[in-house]
Amino acid sequence: MSELGNIIEDMIERLLTDAVDHAVLERAEAGGWDDELWAALEDNGLPTMLAEPKEKGGEFGWPEAYRVAVVCGRHALPLPLPEAIAAGWLLAMAGIAAPEGRLGLATGDGLVLDGGGVRGRLKRVAWGRHLTHVVASVSGRVLLLPLEGCAVVLGDNLAGEPRDDLVIDGVAVESAPGPVGWGADASCQLGALLRSAQMAGAIATLLDRSVAYAGERQQFGKPIGNFQAVQHMLAVLAEESAAAAMAAGQAFAALDLGRDKDFAIAVAKVRTGEAAGKAAAIAHQVLGAMGFAREHPLHFASRRLWAWRAEFGSETDWAERLAEMVIPQGGDRLWAVITAAQQDGET
Amino acid sequence: MTTHFRFDPLSLPREAEALRGEVRAFLADSLDGRSAERRADTWTGFDAGFSRALGARGWIGMTWPRQYGGGERSALERYVMLEEVLAAGAPVAAHWFADRQSGPLLLRYGTEEQRCQLLPAMARGEIYFAVGMSEPNVGSDVASVRARAKPADGGWVLNGAKIWSTFAQFSHYMIALVRTSGEAKDRHAGLSQVLIDLSAPGVTVRPIKDITGGEHFNEVIFEDVRLPASAVIGTEGDGWNQVMAELAYERSGPERYLSSLQSLVQMVAAAEGRGGDRLRVAIGRAVAHVAVLRQMSLSIAGQLQAGHAPNLEAALVKDLGTSFEQSLPETLHDVLGIEPSLSGGDAERVHANLLQLSPCFSLRGGTREILRGIIARGLGLR
Ligand SMILES: Cc1cc2nc3c(=O)[nH]c(=O)nc-3n(C[C@H](O)[C@H](O)[C@H](O)COP(=O)(O)OP(=O)(O)OC[C@H]3O[C@@H](n4cnc5c(N)ncnc54)[C@H](O)[C@@H]3O)c2cc1C
């Protein structure tokens, strides 16, 4: 792991350990926006960390963004930091100057470009009501949409994170061709990529909390972690956590190393989504009724996992995409397709 | 925040990727005409001719020193060779244990005479090794082995029995874990790894039929078998630690997730041109699993190469990998619903073979339950 990655992970880990507690998370769920915390993230340059990305000679790249997104997931950060980072990267790669304000990321499939304007509906945009701009891709172009004056239809996800529909009605937008090698739905792919890392982080939290609880909670005169049945549940949870971390990590690495990113991102979303369901079930089993209580923090991770695995395409959607990549090549070429997709590019 | 394990993505070096093409070309040629169900045997397929051909290429003992017939290639080049032969369904069983375990063990602990005498022939694919851990009353609790070597005339006399020893009937040697001092109650202390010439007087090898009807594993009985002093490999009484040190290598290789790849190959073949949503989604999900397991296994290979001992990681990957291997025939049944039959088409025959083989994936080399215990220990629960 890179030294740079370690430094930035330590930094945000410390920041969020101090700043994101139970009260903050409950307040956020009631619809709040934590200005102070967002300012602290901005002071540390986090939302714009890929605004001048490695590809353009900047300091940070996707491996560092991975570390940040995992920590966001670990702490259930109730702010759209991962989205802002990816939006900044898309703008930079498209050569569009980033505006002042709060940038979000959305899939653009509900939009139509007509002339210099755009109309349609951006669906379920993370923290939409609090943003000043959204970056989305439509037909291979990257769009920067100013949100002033657009109608907001409030919504949220299972964990109470804002997921608002934004009605865009002929707004003038800046647009430019998307990054080379990215298709029509780059912003959706990036969303799936981010959620995979956040899920890996939230699953790591489930593991930590479950292992700690199993060591403390006593029944029948001993810690429940002494029971083999509980140990084996936790072993499976650890496996899912490891698989999720690798699944997400390999996708960010794919962007950095020039591997087949379409393959790697689809792999990440399928595997982390699958791990999410299994991990949440095990953690809740191990924590018993305590984990089912609102006052216990376990649900901040588990409810997000149930929400995130369905955002930016579910396991089924992404599995279909993987199937599209391998089936036309035939059974005999299956292994060759997988190894080629995971090979570093010529950079 | 506790970090229990690490899995950094590994980039294969250029020379390892270059080797891939060479291995593929060789396999396309040497496996031409091999049936689909025999490809599904993977590392339980025995073919001395194939092993000799692989040896002639320098692909057995690839990482060993040249003076002992090795190729001094990197562990990552060996990894690429391995994943290619396994994915193609090549019959690698004959030389499997020699290449994976016995050779490295002799390199590290053997006498100079043993190395010179055995390693070059192992690397040529001519001398095969069996593994002797299990006994009729010794399964998961390996430390309770009863086979015993007693000092005699400057050497040893061995009595006891080993069981389930894969392809011992065709192997030249066995490396067995036996008691050389102390009593059963001493557990790990007093166990040693010994090298046994299976053609020695007093050794009886009896094949045992398995559920496929084939004879893959064996009972091996020792009656007053005389062993030279040099038969004890490494330090007398330290066999347990030596065995444990081998395990990270044995647990995380590509053989721990590729055993039933042919089920997936058949699913993809069935989906060409047709196939409903369920089949496509099942394929996509399985491909995601293969992709992630491969990255995990490679990550461990990288850590081993760097001199780390990723024991927890290796146990995690083995349990994940073998569970995945076992899920594939179930998935195939679920989405294709074909009757498994050795007299059917390719898909039916592969399915028949892998359904029968799949129970052993989570038994051989340490059961699922034992692995989960090791993981729990790694998590600090034991
Ligand atoms: C195809 C095949 C090839 C093999 N090849 C070889 C070989 O070449 N050389 C060799 O030495 N051995 C070989 N083995 C044997 C293999 O190593 C053993 O099967 C394995 O170690 C388990 O031992 P066992 O079968 O006696 O099961 P047991 O140990 O009797 O276990 C039976 C069941 O009880 C469970 N169990 C046991 N102890 C515990 C515990 N403490 N906690 C929870 N559950 C427990 C096990 O997980 C398993 O589910 C082979 C096995 C197979 C199937």
CSV table of C-alpha atoms in Angstrom, one decimal, chain A residues 1 13 74 204 207-208 211 214-215 225-226 228 231-232 234-236 238-243 246-247 249-250 253 257 259 263 267 270-271 274 278 315-316 319-320 322-324 326-327 330-332 334-336 338-339 342-344 346, chain B residues 1-2 4-12 14 17 20 24 83-84 87 257-258 261 264-265 268-269 271-273 277 280-281 283-285 287-292 294-296 299 315-316 319-320 368-369 372-373 375-376 379 381-382:
chain,number,residue,atom,x,y,z
A,1,MET,CA,0.0,0.0,0.0
A,13,GLU,CA,-9.7,8.3,9.8
A,74,ARG,CA,-16.5,2.6,7.8
A,204,ALA,CA,-15.3,-3.9,8.1
A,207,LEU,CA,-16.7,-7.2,11.6
A,208,ASP,CA,-15.0,-5.1,14.1
A,211,VAL,CA,-15.7,-9.5,17.1
A,214,ALA,CA,-18.3,-11.6,20.9
A,215,GLY,CA,-15.4,-11.0,23.2
A,225,GLY,CA,-17.0,-15.8,21.2
A,226,ASN,CA,-15.9,-19.0,22.9
A,228,GLN,CA,-17.6,-22.6,18.1
A,231,GLN,CA,-16.6,-18.4,15.9
A,232,HIS,CA,-17.6,-19.9,12.6
A,234,LEU,CA,-17.5,-14.6,12.5
A,235,ALA,CA,-15.0,-16.5,10.3
A,236,VAL,CA,-17.5,-16.3,7.5
A,238,ALA,CA,-14.3,-12.1,8.0
A,239,GLU,CA,-14.2,-13.9,4.7
A,240,GLU,CA,-16.9,-11.7,3.3
A,241,SER,CA,-15.1,-8.6,4.6
A,242,ALA,CA,-11.9,-9.6,3.0
A,243,ALA,CA,-13.6,-10.5,-0.3
A,246,MET,CA,-10.4,-7.0,-2.4
A,247,ALA,CA,-13.3,-6.6,-4.8
A,249,GLY,CA,-9.7,-2.5,-4.1
A,250,GLN,CA,-9.1,-4.3,-7.4
A,253,ALA,CA,-6.5,-0.5,-8.8
A,257,LEU,CA,-3.1,0.3,-13.6
A,259,ARG,CA,-6.8,-2.8,-16.5
A,263,PHE,CA,-15.0,-5.6,-15.9
A,267,VAL,CA,-17.0,-7.3,-10.4
A,270,VAL,CA,-21.5,-7.7,-7.7
A,271,ARG,CA,-19.2,-9.0,-5.1
A,274,GLU,CA,-23.3,-9.9,-2.2
A,278,LYS,CA,-24.3,-11.9,4.1
A,315,GLU,CA,-25.7,-7.2,-8.1
A,316,THR,CA,-28.1,-8.6,-10.7
A,319,ALA,CA,-23.9,-9.5,-13.2
A,320,GLU,CA,-25.8,-9.1,-16.5
A,322,LEU,CA,-20.4,-9.3,-16.8
A,323,ALA,CA,-22.3,-12.0,-18.6
A,324,GLU,CA,-22.4,-9.7,-21.7
A,326,VAL,CA,-17.9,-13.2,-21.3
A,327,ILE,CA,-20.8,-15.1,-23.0
A,330,GLY,CA,-17.6,-18.6,-25.5
A,331,GLY,CA,-16.9,-21.1,-22.8
A,332,ASP,CA,-13.5,-22.0,-24.1
A,334,LEU,CA,-13.7,-17.8,-20.4
A,335,TRP,CA,-10.4,-18.0,-18.6
A,336,ALA,CA,-8.5,-16.0,-21.3
A,338,ILE,CA,-10.8,-13.0,-17.2
A,339,THR,CA,-7.0,-13.0,-17.2
A,342,GLN,CA,-7.1,-8.3,-15.1
A,343,GLN,CA,-3.8,-7.6,-16.8
A,344,ASP,CA,-2.2,-4.2,-16.3
A,346,GLU,CA,0.6,-0.6,-21.2
B,1,MET,CA,-10.2,0.1,14.4
B,2,THR,CA,-8.5,-3.2,14.1
B,4,HIS,CA,-7.2,-8.2,10.8
B,5,PHE,CA,-5.8,-8.9,7.4
B,6,ARG,CA,-4.5,-7.2,4.2
B,7,PHE,CA,-5.1,-7.8,0.6
B,8,ASP,CA,-3.1,-5.4,-1.6
B,9,PRO,CA,-3.7,-5.8,-5.4
B,10,LEU,CA,-0.7,-7.4,-7.1
B,11,SER,CA,0.6,-6.5,-10.5
B,12,LEU,CA,2.2,-9.5,-12.2
B,14,ARG,CA,6.1,-8.7,-17.3
B,17,GLU,CA,2.7,-12.5,-18.2
B,20,ARG,CA,1.4,-17.2,-19.9
B,24,ARG,CA,-1.1,-21.7,-23.2
B,83,GLU,CA,-3.2,-21.1,-12.9
B,84,GLU,CA,-2.9,-21.8,-16.6
B,87,ALA,CA,-7.7,-23.5,-15.7
B,257,TYR,CA,-10.7,-21.9,-6.3
B,258,LEU,CA,-10.4,-23.4,-9.7
B,261,LEU,CA,-14.1,-24.0,-13.3
B,264,LEU,CA,-18.7,-22.4,-15.3
B,265,VAL,CA,-17.2,-23.1,-18.7
B,268,VAL,CA,-21.1,-20.1,-20.6
B,269,ALA,CA,-21.1,-22.6,-23.5
B,271,ALA,CA,-25.6,-19.5,-22.8
B,272,GLU,CA,-24.0,-18.8,-26.2
B,273,GLY,CA,-26.8,-17.8,-28.5
B,277,ASP,CA,-31.8,-14.1,-17.5
B,280,ARG,CA,-26.8,-15.0,-17.5
B,281,VAL,CA,-27.0,-13.6,-14.0
B,283,ILE,CA,-22.7,-16.6,-14.9
B,284,GLY,CA,-22.0,-12.9,-14.1
B,285,ARG,CA,-22.0,-13.6,-10.4
B,287,VAL,CA,-17.3,-14.6,-12.9
B,288,ALA,CA,-17.2,-11.9,-10.2
B,289,HIS,CA,-16.3,-14.5,-7.6
B,290,VAL,CA,-13.5,-16.0,-9.8
B,291,ALA,CA,-12.2,-12.5,-10.5
B,292,VAL,CA,-12.0,-11.6,-6.8
B,294,ARG,CA,-7.9,-14.7,-8.3
B,295,GLN,CA,-6.9,-11.2,-7.0
B,296,MET,CA,-6.9,-12.5,-3.4
B,299,SER,CA,-2.2,-10.9,-3.4
B,315,ALA,CA,-7.1,-19.6,5.5
B,316,LEU,CA,-9.7,-17.0,4.5
B,319,ASP,CA,-12.4,-21.4,2.8
B,320,LEU,CA,-13.9,-18.8,0.4
B,368,ARG,CA,-13.8,-26.2,6.5
B,369,GLU,CA,-14.4,-26.4,10.2
B,372,ARG,CA,-12.8,-21.5,10.4
B,373,GLY,CA,-11.2,-22.3,13.7
B,375,ILE,CA,-9.6,-17.8,11.2
B,376,ALA,CA,-11.3,-17.4,14.6
B,379,LEU,CA,-9.5,-12.7,14.9
B,381,LEU,CA,-11.4,-15.3,19.5
B,382,ARG,CA,-9.4,-18.3,20.6
